[in-house]
PDB file of C-alpha atoms in Angstrom:
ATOM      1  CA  UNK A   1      78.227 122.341 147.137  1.00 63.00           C
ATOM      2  CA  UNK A   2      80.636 124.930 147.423  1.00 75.00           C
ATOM      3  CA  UNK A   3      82.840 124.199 144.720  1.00 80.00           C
ATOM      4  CA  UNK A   4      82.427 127.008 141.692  1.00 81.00           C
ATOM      5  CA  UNK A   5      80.954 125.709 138.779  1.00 83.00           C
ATOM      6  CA  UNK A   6      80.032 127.191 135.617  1.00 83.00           C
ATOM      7  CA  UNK A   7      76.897 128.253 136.630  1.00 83.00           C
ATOM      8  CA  UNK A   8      77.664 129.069 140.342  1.00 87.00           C
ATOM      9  CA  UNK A   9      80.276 131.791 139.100  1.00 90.00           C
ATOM     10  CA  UNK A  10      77.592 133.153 136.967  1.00 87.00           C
ATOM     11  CA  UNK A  11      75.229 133.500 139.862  1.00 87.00           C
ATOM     12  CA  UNK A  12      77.891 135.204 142.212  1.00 92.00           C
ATOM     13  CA  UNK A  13      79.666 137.701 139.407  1.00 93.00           C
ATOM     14  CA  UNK A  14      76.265 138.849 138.898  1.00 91.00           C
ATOM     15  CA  UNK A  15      75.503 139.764 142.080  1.00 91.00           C
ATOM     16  CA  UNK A  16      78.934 140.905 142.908  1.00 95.00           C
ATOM     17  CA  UNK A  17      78.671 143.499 139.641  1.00 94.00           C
ATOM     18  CA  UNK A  18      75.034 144.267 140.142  1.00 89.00           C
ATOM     19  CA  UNK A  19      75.162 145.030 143.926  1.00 82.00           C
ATOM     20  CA  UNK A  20      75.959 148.407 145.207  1.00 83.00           C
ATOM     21  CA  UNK A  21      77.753 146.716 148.068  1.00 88.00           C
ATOM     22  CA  UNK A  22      79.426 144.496 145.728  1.00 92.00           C
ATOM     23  CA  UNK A  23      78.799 141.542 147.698  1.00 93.00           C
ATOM     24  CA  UNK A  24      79.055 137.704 146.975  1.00 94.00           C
ATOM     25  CA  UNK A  25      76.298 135.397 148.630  1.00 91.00           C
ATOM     26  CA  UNK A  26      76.590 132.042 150.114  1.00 92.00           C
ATOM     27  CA  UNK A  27      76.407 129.023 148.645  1.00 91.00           C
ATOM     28  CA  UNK A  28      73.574 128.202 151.180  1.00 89.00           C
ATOM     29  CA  UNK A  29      72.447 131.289 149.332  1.00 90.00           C
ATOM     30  CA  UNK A  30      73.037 130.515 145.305  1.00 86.00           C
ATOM     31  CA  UNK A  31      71.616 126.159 146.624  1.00 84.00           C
ATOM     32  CA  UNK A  32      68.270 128.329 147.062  1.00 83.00           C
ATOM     33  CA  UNK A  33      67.862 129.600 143.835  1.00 76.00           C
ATOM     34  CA  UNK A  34      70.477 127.452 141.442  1.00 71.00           C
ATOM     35  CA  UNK A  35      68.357 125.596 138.660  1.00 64.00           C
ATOM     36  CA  UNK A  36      69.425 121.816 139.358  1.00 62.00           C
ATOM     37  CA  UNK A  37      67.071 120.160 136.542  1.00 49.00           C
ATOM     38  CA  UNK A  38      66.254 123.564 134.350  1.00 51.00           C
ATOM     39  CA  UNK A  39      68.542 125.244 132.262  1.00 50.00           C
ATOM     40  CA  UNK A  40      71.618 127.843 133.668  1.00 52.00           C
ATOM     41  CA  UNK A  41      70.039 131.293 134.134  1.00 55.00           C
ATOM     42  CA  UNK A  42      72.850 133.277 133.381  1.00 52.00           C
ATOM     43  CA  UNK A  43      73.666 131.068 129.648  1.00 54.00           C
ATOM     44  CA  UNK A  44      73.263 132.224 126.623  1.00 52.00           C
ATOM     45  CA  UNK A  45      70.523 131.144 125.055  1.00 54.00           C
ATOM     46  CA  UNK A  46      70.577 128.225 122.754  1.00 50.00           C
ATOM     47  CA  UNK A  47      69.198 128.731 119.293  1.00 57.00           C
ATOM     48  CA  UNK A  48      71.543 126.527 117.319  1.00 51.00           C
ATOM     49  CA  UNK A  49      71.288 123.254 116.913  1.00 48.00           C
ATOM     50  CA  UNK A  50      74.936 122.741 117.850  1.00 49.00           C
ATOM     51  CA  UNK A  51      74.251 124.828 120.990  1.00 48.00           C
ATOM     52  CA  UNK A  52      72.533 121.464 121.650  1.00 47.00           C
ATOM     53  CA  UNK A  53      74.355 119.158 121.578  1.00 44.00           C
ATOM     54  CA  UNK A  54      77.226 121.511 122.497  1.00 48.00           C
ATOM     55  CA  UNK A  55      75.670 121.766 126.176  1.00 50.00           C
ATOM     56  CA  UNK A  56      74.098 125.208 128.189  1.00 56.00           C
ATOM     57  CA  UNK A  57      77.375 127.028 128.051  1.00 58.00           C
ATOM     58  CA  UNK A  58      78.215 126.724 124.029  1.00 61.00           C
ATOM     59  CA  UNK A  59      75.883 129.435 123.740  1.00 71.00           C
ATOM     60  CA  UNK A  60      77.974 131.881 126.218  1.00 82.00           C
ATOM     61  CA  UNK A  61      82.281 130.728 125.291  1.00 86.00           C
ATOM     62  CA  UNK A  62      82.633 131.042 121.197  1.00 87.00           C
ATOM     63  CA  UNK A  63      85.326 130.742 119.234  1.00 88.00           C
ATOM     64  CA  UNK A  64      86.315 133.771 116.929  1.00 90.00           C
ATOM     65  CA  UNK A  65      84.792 131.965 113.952  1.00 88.00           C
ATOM     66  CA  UNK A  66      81.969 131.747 115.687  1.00 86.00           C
ATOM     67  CA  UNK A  67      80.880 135.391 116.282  1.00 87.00           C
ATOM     68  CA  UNK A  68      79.906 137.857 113.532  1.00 83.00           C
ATOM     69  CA  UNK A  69      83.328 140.029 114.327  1.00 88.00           C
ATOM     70  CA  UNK A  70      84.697 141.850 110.796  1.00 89.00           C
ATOM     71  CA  UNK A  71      88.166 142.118 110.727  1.00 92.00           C
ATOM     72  CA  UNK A  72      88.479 145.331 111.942  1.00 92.00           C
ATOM     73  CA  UNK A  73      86.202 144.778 115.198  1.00 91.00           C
ATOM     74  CA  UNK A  74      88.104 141.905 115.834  1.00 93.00           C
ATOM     75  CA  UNK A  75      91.497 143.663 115.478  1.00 94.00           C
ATOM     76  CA  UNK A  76      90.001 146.049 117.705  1.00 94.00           C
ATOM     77  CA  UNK A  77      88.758 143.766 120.746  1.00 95.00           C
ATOM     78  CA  UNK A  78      92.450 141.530 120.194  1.00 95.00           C
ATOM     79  CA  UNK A  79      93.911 145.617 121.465  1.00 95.00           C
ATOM     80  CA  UNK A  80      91.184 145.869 124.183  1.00 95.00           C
ATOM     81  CA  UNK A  81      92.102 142.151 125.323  1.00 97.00           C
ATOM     82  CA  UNK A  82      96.101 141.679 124.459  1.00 96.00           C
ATOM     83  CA  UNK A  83      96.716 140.992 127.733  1.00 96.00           C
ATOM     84  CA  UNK A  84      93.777 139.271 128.603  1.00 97.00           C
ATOM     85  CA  UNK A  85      92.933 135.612 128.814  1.00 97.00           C
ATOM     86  CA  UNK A  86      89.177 136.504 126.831  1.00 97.00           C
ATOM     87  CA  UNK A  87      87.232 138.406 125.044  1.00 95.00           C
ATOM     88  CA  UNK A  88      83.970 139.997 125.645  1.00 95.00           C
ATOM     89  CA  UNK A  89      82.307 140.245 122.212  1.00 92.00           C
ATOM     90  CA  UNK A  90      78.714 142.838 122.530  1.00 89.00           C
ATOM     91  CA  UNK A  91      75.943 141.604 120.537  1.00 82.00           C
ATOM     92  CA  UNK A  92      72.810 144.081 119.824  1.00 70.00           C
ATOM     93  CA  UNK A  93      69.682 142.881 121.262  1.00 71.00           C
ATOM     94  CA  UNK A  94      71.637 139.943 122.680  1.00 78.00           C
ATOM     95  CA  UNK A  95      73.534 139.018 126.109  1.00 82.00           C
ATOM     96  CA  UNK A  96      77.434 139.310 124.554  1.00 88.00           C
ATOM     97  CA  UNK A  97      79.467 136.308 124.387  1.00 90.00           C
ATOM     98  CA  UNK A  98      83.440 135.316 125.723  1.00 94.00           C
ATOM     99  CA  UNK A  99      85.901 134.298 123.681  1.00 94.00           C
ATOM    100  CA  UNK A 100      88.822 132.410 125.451  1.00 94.00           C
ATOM    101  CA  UNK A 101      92.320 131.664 125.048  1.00 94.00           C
ATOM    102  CA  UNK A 102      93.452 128.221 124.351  1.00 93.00           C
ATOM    103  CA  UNK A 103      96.075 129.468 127.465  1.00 94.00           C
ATOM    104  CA  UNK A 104      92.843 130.547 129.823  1.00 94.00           C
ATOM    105  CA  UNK A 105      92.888 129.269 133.605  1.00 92.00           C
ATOM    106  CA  UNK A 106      90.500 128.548 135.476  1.00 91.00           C
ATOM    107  CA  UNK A 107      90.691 132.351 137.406  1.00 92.00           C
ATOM    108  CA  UNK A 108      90.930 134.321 133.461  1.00 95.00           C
ATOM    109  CA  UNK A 109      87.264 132.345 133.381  1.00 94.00           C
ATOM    110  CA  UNK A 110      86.285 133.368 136.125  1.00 94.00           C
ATOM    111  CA  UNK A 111      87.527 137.255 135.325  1.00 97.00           C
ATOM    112  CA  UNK A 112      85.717 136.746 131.951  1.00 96.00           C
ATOM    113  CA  UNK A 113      83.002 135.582 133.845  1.00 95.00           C
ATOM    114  CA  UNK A 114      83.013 138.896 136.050  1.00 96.00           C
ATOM    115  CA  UNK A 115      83.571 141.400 132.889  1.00 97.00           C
ATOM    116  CA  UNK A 116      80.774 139.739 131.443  1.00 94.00           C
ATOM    117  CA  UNK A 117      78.414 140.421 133.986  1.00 93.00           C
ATOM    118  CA  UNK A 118      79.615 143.792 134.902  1.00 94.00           C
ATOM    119  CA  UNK A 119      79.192 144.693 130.910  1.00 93.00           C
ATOM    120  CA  UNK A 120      75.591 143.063 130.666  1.00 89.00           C
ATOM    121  CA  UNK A 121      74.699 145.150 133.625  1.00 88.00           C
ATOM    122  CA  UNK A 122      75.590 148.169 132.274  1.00 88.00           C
ATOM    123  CA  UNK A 123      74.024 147.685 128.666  1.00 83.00           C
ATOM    124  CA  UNK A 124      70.374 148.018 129.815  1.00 69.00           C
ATOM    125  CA  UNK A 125      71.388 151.222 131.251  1.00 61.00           C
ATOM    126  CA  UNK A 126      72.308 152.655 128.078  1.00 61.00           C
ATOM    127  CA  UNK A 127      70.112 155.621 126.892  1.00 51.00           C
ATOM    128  CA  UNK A 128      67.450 154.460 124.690  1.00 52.00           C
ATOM    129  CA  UNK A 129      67.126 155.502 121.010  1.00 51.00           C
ATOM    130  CA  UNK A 130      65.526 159.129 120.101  1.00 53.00           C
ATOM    131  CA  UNK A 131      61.885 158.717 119.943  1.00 52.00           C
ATOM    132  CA  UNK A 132      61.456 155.684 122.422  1.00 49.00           C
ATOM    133  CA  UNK A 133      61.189 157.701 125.484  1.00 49.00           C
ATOM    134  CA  UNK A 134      63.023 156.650 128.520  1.00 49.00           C
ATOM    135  CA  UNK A 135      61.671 152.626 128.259  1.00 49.00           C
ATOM    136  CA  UNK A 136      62.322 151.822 124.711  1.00 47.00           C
ATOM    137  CA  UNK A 137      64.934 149.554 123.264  1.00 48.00           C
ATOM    138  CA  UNK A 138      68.521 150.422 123.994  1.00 52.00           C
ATOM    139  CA  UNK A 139      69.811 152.033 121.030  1.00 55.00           C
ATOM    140  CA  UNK A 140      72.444 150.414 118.747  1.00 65.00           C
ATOM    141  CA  UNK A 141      76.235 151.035 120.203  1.00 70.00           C
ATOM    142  CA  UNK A 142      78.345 152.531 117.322  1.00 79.00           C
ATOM    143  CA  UNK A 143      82.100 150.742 117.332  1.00 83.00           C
ATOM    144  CA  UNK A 144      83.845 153.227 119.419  1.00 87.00           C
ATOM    145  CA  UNK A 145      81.179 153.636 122.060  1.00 87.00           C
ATOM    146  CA  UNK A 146      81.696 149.378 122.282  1.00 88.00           C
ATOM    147  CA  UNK A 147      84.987 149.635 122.274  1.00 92.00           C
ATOM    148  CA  UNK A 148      84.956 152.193 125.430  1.00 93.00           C
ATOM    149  CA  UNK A 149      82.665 150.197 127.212  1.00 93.00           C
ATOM    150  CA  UNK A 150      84.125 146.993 127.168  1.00 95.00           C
ATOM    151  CA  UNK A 151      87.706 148.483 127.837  1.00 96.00           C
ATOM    152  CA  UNK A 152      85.760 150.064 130.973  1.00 96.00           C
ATOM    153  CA  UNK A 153      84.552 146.784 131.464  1.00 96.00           C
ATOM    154  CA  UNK A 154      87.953 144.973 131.606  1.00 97.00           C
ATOM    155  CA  UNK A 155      89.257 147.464 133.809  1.00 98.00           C
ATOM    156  CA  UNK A 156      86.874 147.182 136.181  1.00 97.00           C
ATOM    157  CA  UNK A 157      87.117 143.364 136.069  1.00 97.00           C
ATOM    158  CA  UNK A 158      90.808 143.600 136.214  1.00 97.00           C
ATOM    159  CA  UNK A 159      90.763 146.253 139.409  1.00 97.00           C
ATOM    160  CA  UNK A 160      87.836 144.708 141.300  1.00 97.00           C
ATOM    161  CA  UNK A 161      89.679 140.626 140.757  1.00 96.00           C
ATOM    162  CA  UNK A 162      91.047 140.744 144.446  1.00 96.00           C
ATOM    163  CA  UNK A 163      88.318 142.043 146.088  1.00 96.00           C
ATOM    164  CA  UNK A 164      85.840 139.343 144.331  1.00 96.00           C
ATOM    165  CA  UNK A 165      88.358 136.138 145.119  1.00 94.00           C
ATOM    166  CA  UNK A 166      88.432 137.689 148.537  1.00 94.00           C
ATOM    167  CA  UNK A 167      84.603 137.854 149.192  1.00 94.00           C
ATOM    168  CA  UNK A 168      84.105 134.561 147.706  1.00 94.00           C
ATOM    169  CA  UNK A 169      86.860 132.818 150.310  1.00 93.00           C
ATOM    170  CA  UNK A 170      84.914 134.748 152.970  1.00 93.00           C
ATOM    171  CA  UNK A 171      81.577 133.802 151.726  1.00 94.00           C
ATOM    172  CA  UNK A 172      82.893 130.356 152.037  1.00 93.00           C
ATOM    173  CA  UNK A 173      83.488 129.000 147.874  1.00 91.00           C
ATOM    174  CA  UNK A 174      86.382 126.786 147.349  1.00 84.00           C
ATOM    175  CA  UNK A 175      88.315 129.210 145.022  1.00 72.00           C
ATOM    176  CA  UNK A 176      92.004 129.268 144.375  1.00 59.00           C
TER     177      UNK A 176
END
């Protein structure tokens, strides 16, 4: 009940990088609204029929073969990340995905986790394109405008870590 799970980490790193207050709720809290029987909110949607039979999360953790990266976006996110236990890989018009080290513990997941969230709660926020008016689709992010934002990201993950472990332990999660 209060042990982090996939899904449970998803539920608290999005309130933790949505919130103003940056809080982290309960677990009494995430029992309320965590899907027991129905699919993870916070998962990437599966489309594939590996996704399938993969489980909820093959959707959201990739591997590098996996993700429509060219070689030159790739080398790009492998700078972002070099000393990083993930990847945070944007997708237009889709919720981004991880990549993770074979060498990943369970705290870089959880960090991925966190820069995930923080970056898909920025994305909406992006301007939308000319002609759309202020509720039209968020326009396409050229590479160096990603590459900003998800080194943003990572920093923000990286800086806001200890304050995140510590409101969990407060909140009452069993996290190391």
């Amino acid at each position: 009940f209060r042990f982090l799970n996939l899904e449970r980490s998803f539920m608290i790193a999005h309130h933790f990088a949505q919130g103003p207050d940056h809080s982290v709720p309960s677990p009494e809290d995430v029992a309320k609204s965590e899907p027991v029987v129905n699919r993870p909110s916070r998962a990437v949607d599966q489309n594939r029929l590996t996704d399938f039979t993969k489980g909820y999360w093959a959707g959201t953790f990739r591997g590098v073969s996996e993700t429509p990266l060219t070689p030159t976006t790739l080398a790009s996110l492998l700078g972002v990340f070099a000393d990083d236990q993930y990847l945070i890989v944007p997708r237009h018009k889709k919720r981004a995905v991880l990549i993770l080290r074979q060498s990943a513990t369970d705290i870089h997941v959880l960090q991925a986790v966190l820069a995930l969230e923080r970056f898909e709660s920025i994305v909406p926020r992006l301007k939308p394109r000319p002609g759309f008016g202020r509720v039209g689709p968020p326009r396409e992010m050229d590479n160096e405008e990603m590459l900003a934002l998800v080194r943003e990201v990572r920093d923000w993950a990286r800086s806001n870590m200890p304050d995140f472990i510590q409101k969990a332990q407060a909140a009452k999660w069993a996290c190391r």
